[in-house]
PDB file of C-alpha atoms in Angstrom:
ATOM      1  CA  MET A   1       5.834  61.166 -40.247  1.00 49.00           C
ATOM      2  CA  GLY A   2       2.616  59.755 -42.161  1.00 53.00           C
ATOM      3  CA  LYS A   3       1.880  56.429 -43.051  1.00 56.00           C
ATOM      4  CA  GLN A   4       2.911  55.155 -46.478  1.00 58.00           C
ATOM      5  CA  SER A   5      -0.184  54.313 -48.424  1.00 62.00           C
ATOM      6  CA  GLY A   6       0.246  50.737 -49.882  1.00 64.00           C
ATOM      7  CA  ALA A   7       2.951  49.805 -47.783  1.00 69.00           C
ATOM      8  CA  GLU A   8       3.060  46.042 -47.005  1.00 70.00           C
ATOM      9  CA  VAL A   9       2.612  45.089 -42.917  1.00 66.00           C
ATOM     10  CA  PHE A  10       4.293  42.248 -41.493  1.00 60.00           C
ATOM     11  CA  ARG A  11       2.970  40.464 -38.628  1.00 57.00           C
ATOM     12  CA  ILE A  12       5.968  39.928 -36.122  1.00 63.00           C
ATOM     13  CA  THR A  13       4.084  38.701 -33.095  1.00 65.00           C
ATOM     14  CA  GLY A  14       1.402  35.920 -32.245  1.00 61.00           C
ATOM     15  CA  ALA A  15      -0.937  38.377 -31.133  1.00 63.00           C
ATOM     16  CA  ARG A  16      -4.625  37.730 -32.486  1.00 68.00           C
ATOM     17  CA  GLN A  17      -6.119  39.646 -35.091  1.00 72.00           C
ATOM     18  CA  GLY A  18      -8.004  43.146 -34.115  1.00 78.00           C
ATOM     19  CA  LEU A  19     -11.689  42.953 -32.553  1.00 80.00           C
ATOM     20  CA  ALA A  20     -12.859  45.222 -35.643  1.00 85.00           C
ATOM     21  CA  GLU A  21     -11.230  42.708 -38.281  1.00 85.00           C
ATOM     22  CA  ASP A  22     -12.618  39.628 -36.409  1.00 83.00           C
ATOM     23  CA  VAL A  23     -16.311  41.234 -36.545  1.00 85.00           C
ATOM     24  CA  ARG A  24     -16.016  42.054 -40.145  1.00 89.00           C
ATOM     25  CA  GLY A  25     -14.804  38.837 -40.877  1.00 87.00           C
ATOM     26  CA  ARG A  26     -17.717  37.014 -39.134  1.00 87.00           C
ATOM     27  CA  GLN A  27     -20.210  39.586 -40.744  1.00 88.00           C
ATOM     28  CA  ARG A  28     -18.868  38.785 -43.947  1.00 90.00           C
ATOM     29  CA  ARG A  29     -19.431  34.978 -43.582  1.00 88.00           C
ATOM     30  CA  TYR A  30     -22.871  35.583 -42.150  1.00 89.00           C
ATOM     31  CA  VAL A  31     -23.647  37.721 -45.323  1.00 90.00           C
ATOM     32  CA  ILE A  32     -22.547  35.160 -47.837  1.00 91.00           C
ATOM     33  CA  SER A  33     -24.332  32.078 -46.002  1.00 90.00           C
ATOM     34  CA  MET A  34     -27.480  34.258 -46.035  1.00 90.00           C
ATOM     35  CA  SER A  35     -27.148  34.942 -49.669  1.00 92.00           C
ATOM     36  CA  VAL A  36     -26.579  31.372 -50.567  1.00 90.00           C
ATOM     37  CA  ARG A  37     -29.864  30.560 -48.313  1.00 91.00           C
ATOM     38  CA  THR A  38     -32.009  33.315 -50.359  1.00 92.00           C
ATOM     39  CA  VAL A  39     -30.560  31.839 -53.606  1.00 92.00           C
ATOM     40  CA  SER A  40     -31.424  28.324 -52.789  1.00 92.00           C
ATOM     41  CA  VAL A  41     -35.124  29.371 -51.583  1.00 91.00           C
ATOM     42  CA  ILE A  42     -35.518  31.165 -54.649  1.00 93.00           C
ATOM     43  CA  ALA A  43     -34.405  28.299 -56.575  1.00 91.00           C
ATOM     44  CA  ALA A  44     -36.218  25.757 -54.705  1.00 92.00           C
ATOM     45  CA  ALA A  45     -39.566  27.906 -55.753  1.00 92.00           C
ATOM     46  CA  ALA A  46     -38.551  28.355 -59.231  1.00 92.00           C
ATOM     47  CA  LEU A  47     -37.761  24.649 -59.609  1.00 90.00           C
ATOM     48  CA  TRP A  48     -40.743  22.979 -57.714  1.00 90.00           C
ATOM     49  CA  ASN A  49     -42.697  21.873 -60.737  1.00 92.00           C
ATOM     50  CA  VAL A  50     -39.717  21.283 -62.850  1.00 90.00           C
ATOM     51  CA  GLU A  51     -37.049  19.483 -60.803  1.00 89.00           C
ATOM     52  CA  ARG A  52     -38.469  18.591 -57.555  1.00 90.00           C
ATOM     53  CA  TYR A  53     -35.393  17.077 -56.116  1.00 91.00           C
ATOM     54  CA  VAL A  54     -33.306  19.944 -56.784  1.00 90.00           C
ATOM     55  CA  ALA A  55     -35.870  22.197 -55.362  1.00 92.00           C
ATOM     56  CA  ILE A  56     -36.112  19.865 -51.896  1.00 93.00           C
ATOM     57  CA  VAL A  57     -32.316  20.155 -51.878  1.00 91.00           C
ATOM     58  CA  GLY A  58     -32.600  24.016 -51.916  1.00 91.00           C
ATOM     59  CA  LEU A  59     -35.715  24.195 -49.385  1.00 92.00           C
ATOM     60  CA  ALA A  60     -33.349  22.088 -47.179  1.00 92.00           C
ATOM     61  CA  LEU A  61     -30.393  24.239 -47.472  1.00 90.00           C
ATOM     62  CA  GLY A  62     -32.954  27.357 -46.915  1.00 90.00           C
ATOM     63  CA  VAL A  63     -34.230  25.871 -43.584  1.00 92.00           C
ATOM     64  CA  LEU A  64     -30.544  24.734 -42.204  1.00 91.00           C
ATOM     65  CA  LEU A  65     -28.366  27.730 -43.238  1.00 89.00           C
ATOM     66  CA  PRO A  66     -29.681  30.237 -40.904  1.00 89.00           C
ATOM     67  CA  TYR A  67     -28.833  27.680 -37.923  1.00 90.00           C
ATOM     68  CA  ILE A  68     -25.371  27.202 -39.543  1.00 88.00           C
ATOM     69  CA  ALA A  69     -24.746  30.867 -40.201  1.00 86.00           C
ATOM     70  CA  VAL A  70     -25.745  31.847 -36.585  1.00 86.00           C
ATOM     71  CA  VAL A  71     -23.358  29.197 -35.079  1.00 86.00           C
ATOM     72  CA  ILE A  72     -20.435  30.173 -37.070  1.00 81.00           C
ATOM     73  CA  ALA A  73     -20.909  34.100 -36.737  1.00 80.00           C
ATOM     74  CA  ASN A  74     -21.410  33.578 -32.875  1.00 81.00           C
ATOM     75  CA  ALA A  75     -18.119  31.173 -32.765  1.00 78.00           C
ATOM     76  CA  GLY A  76     -16.220  33.798 -31.112  1.00 70.00           C
ATOM     77  CA  ARG A  77     -12.711  34.855 -31.870  1.00 67.00           C
ATOM     78  CA  GLU A  78     -10.005  32.436 -33.095  1.00 62.00           C
ATOM     79  CA  ASN A  79      -7.383  30.955 -30.619  1.00 63.00           C
ATOM     80  CA  THR A  80      -4.211  32.640 -30.313  1.00 57.00           C
ATOM     81  CA  PRO A  81      -1.544  31.039 -32.515  1.00 57.00           C
ATOM     82  CA  SER A  82       0.680  28.640 -30.494  1.00 59.00           C
ATOM     83  CA  LEU A  83       3.987  30.415 -29.178  1.00 54.00           C
ATOM     84  CA  PRO A  84       6.793  28.655 -27.673  1.00 53.00           C
ATOM     85  CA  SER A  85       6.186  28.193 -24.014  1.00 55.00           C
ATOM     86  CA  THR A  86       8.404  30.310 -21.756  1.00 59.00           C
ATOM     87  CA  PHE A  87       7.594  28.061 -18.827  1.00 61.00           C
ATOM     88  CA  VAL A  88      10.627  25.958 -18.024  1.00 63.00           C
ATOM     89  CA  PRO A  89       9.708  22.967 -15.523  1.00 69.00           C
ATOM     90  CA  ALA A  90      11.769  22.372 -12.706  1.00 70.00           C
ATOM     91  CA  PRO A  91      13.924  19.554 -12.751  1.00 74.00           C
ATOM     92  CA  ALA A  92      12.627  16.378 -11.294  1.00 77.00           C
ATOM     93  CA  ARG A  93      14.441  15.565  -7.971  1.00 76.00           C
ATOM     94  CA  PRO A  94      14.713  11.818  -7.012  1.00 75.00           C
ATOM     95  CA  ALA A  95      12.562  10.759  -3.751  1.00 76.00           C
ATOM     96  CA  LEU A  96      14.601   9.775  -0.949  1.00 73.00           C
ATOM     97  CA  GLY A  97      13.996   6.808   1.217  1.00 73.00           C
ATOM     98  CA  ALA A  98      12.839   7.129   4.980  1.00 73.00           C
ATOM     99  CA  ALA A  99      15.505   7.908   7.299  1.00 71.00           C
ATOM    100  CA  PRO A 100      16.225   5.137   9.963  1.00 70.00           C
ATOM    101  CA  VAL A 101      14.899   5.845  13.509  1.00 72.00           C
ATOM    102  CA  ALA A 102      17.821   6.035  15.874  1.00 71.00           C
ATOM    103  CA  GLY A 103      17.710   3.198  18.531  1.00 63.00           C
ATOM    104  CA  HIS A 104      15.894   0.675  16.131  1.00 59.00           C
ATOM    105  CA  ALA A 105      18.074  -1.668  14.255  1.00 57.00           C
ATOM    106  CA  GLU A 106      16.830  -3.620  11.199  1.00 58.00           C
ATOM    107  CA  PRO A 107      15.076  -6.616  11.992  1.00 57.00           C
ATOM    108  CA  GLY A 108      17.219  -9.996  11.553  1.00 55.00           C
ATOM    109  CA  PRO A 109      16.792 -13.580  12.644  1.00 56.00           C
ATOM    110  CA  ALA A 110      17.755 -12.837  16.067  1.00 54.00           C
ATOM    111  CA  ALA A 111      15.214 -10.124  16.625  1.00 51.00           C
ATOM    112  CA  ASP A 112      12.624 -12.031  14.809  1.00 50.00           C
ATOM    113  CA  GLN A 113      13.253 -15.037  17.336  1.00 53.00           C
ATOM    114  CA  ALA A 114      12.794 -12.661  20.153  1.00 51.00           C
ATOM    115  CA  PHE A 115       9.144 -11.284  19.034  1.00 51.00           C
ATOM    116  CA  ARG A 116       7.890 -14.985  18.752  1.00 55.00           C
ATOM    117  CA  ALA A 117       5.892 -16.314  21.481  1.00 55.00           C
ATOM    118  CA  ALA A 118       6.278 -19.942  22.637  1.00 56.00           C
ATOM    119  CA  ASP A 119       3.655 -22.330  21.029  1.00 58.00           C
ATOM    120  CA  PRO A 120       2.272 -24.056  24.589  1.00 59.00           C
ATOM    121  CA  GLN A 121       1.366 -27.119  22.429  1.00 63.00           C
ATOM    122  CA  GLY A 122       4.856 -27.694  21.173  1.00 58.00           C
ATOM    123  CA  HIS A 123       4.254 -26.780  17.411  1.00 59.00           C
ATOM    124  CA  SER A 124       6.975 -25.491  15.580  1.00 56.00           C
TER     125      SER A 124
END
């Protein structure tokens, strides 16, 4: 079974594009930006005595585009498309209060009186 030429291929997974395709795309963007730089530098040289402001803009593009082209070319691969998460978090369990300790009762008015020391000066 051979491949059919001209057959349309559908991407059915969320997989990234291939490495060769990614490199080819980054090279294409770099060549395009360097071509724009070359044209802008040539235009700056040609228009320097005719239209000085346009020549300065072309010169600025000629200076800035190499940095921008390298940053774009080295930006790396694209992020994987967001797929639905297969992680299902565990349901939150309510926190339980502390268990009462055996032998100790809740402090009440009688227990509160037992812990008070008598005031030697008679203050209440």
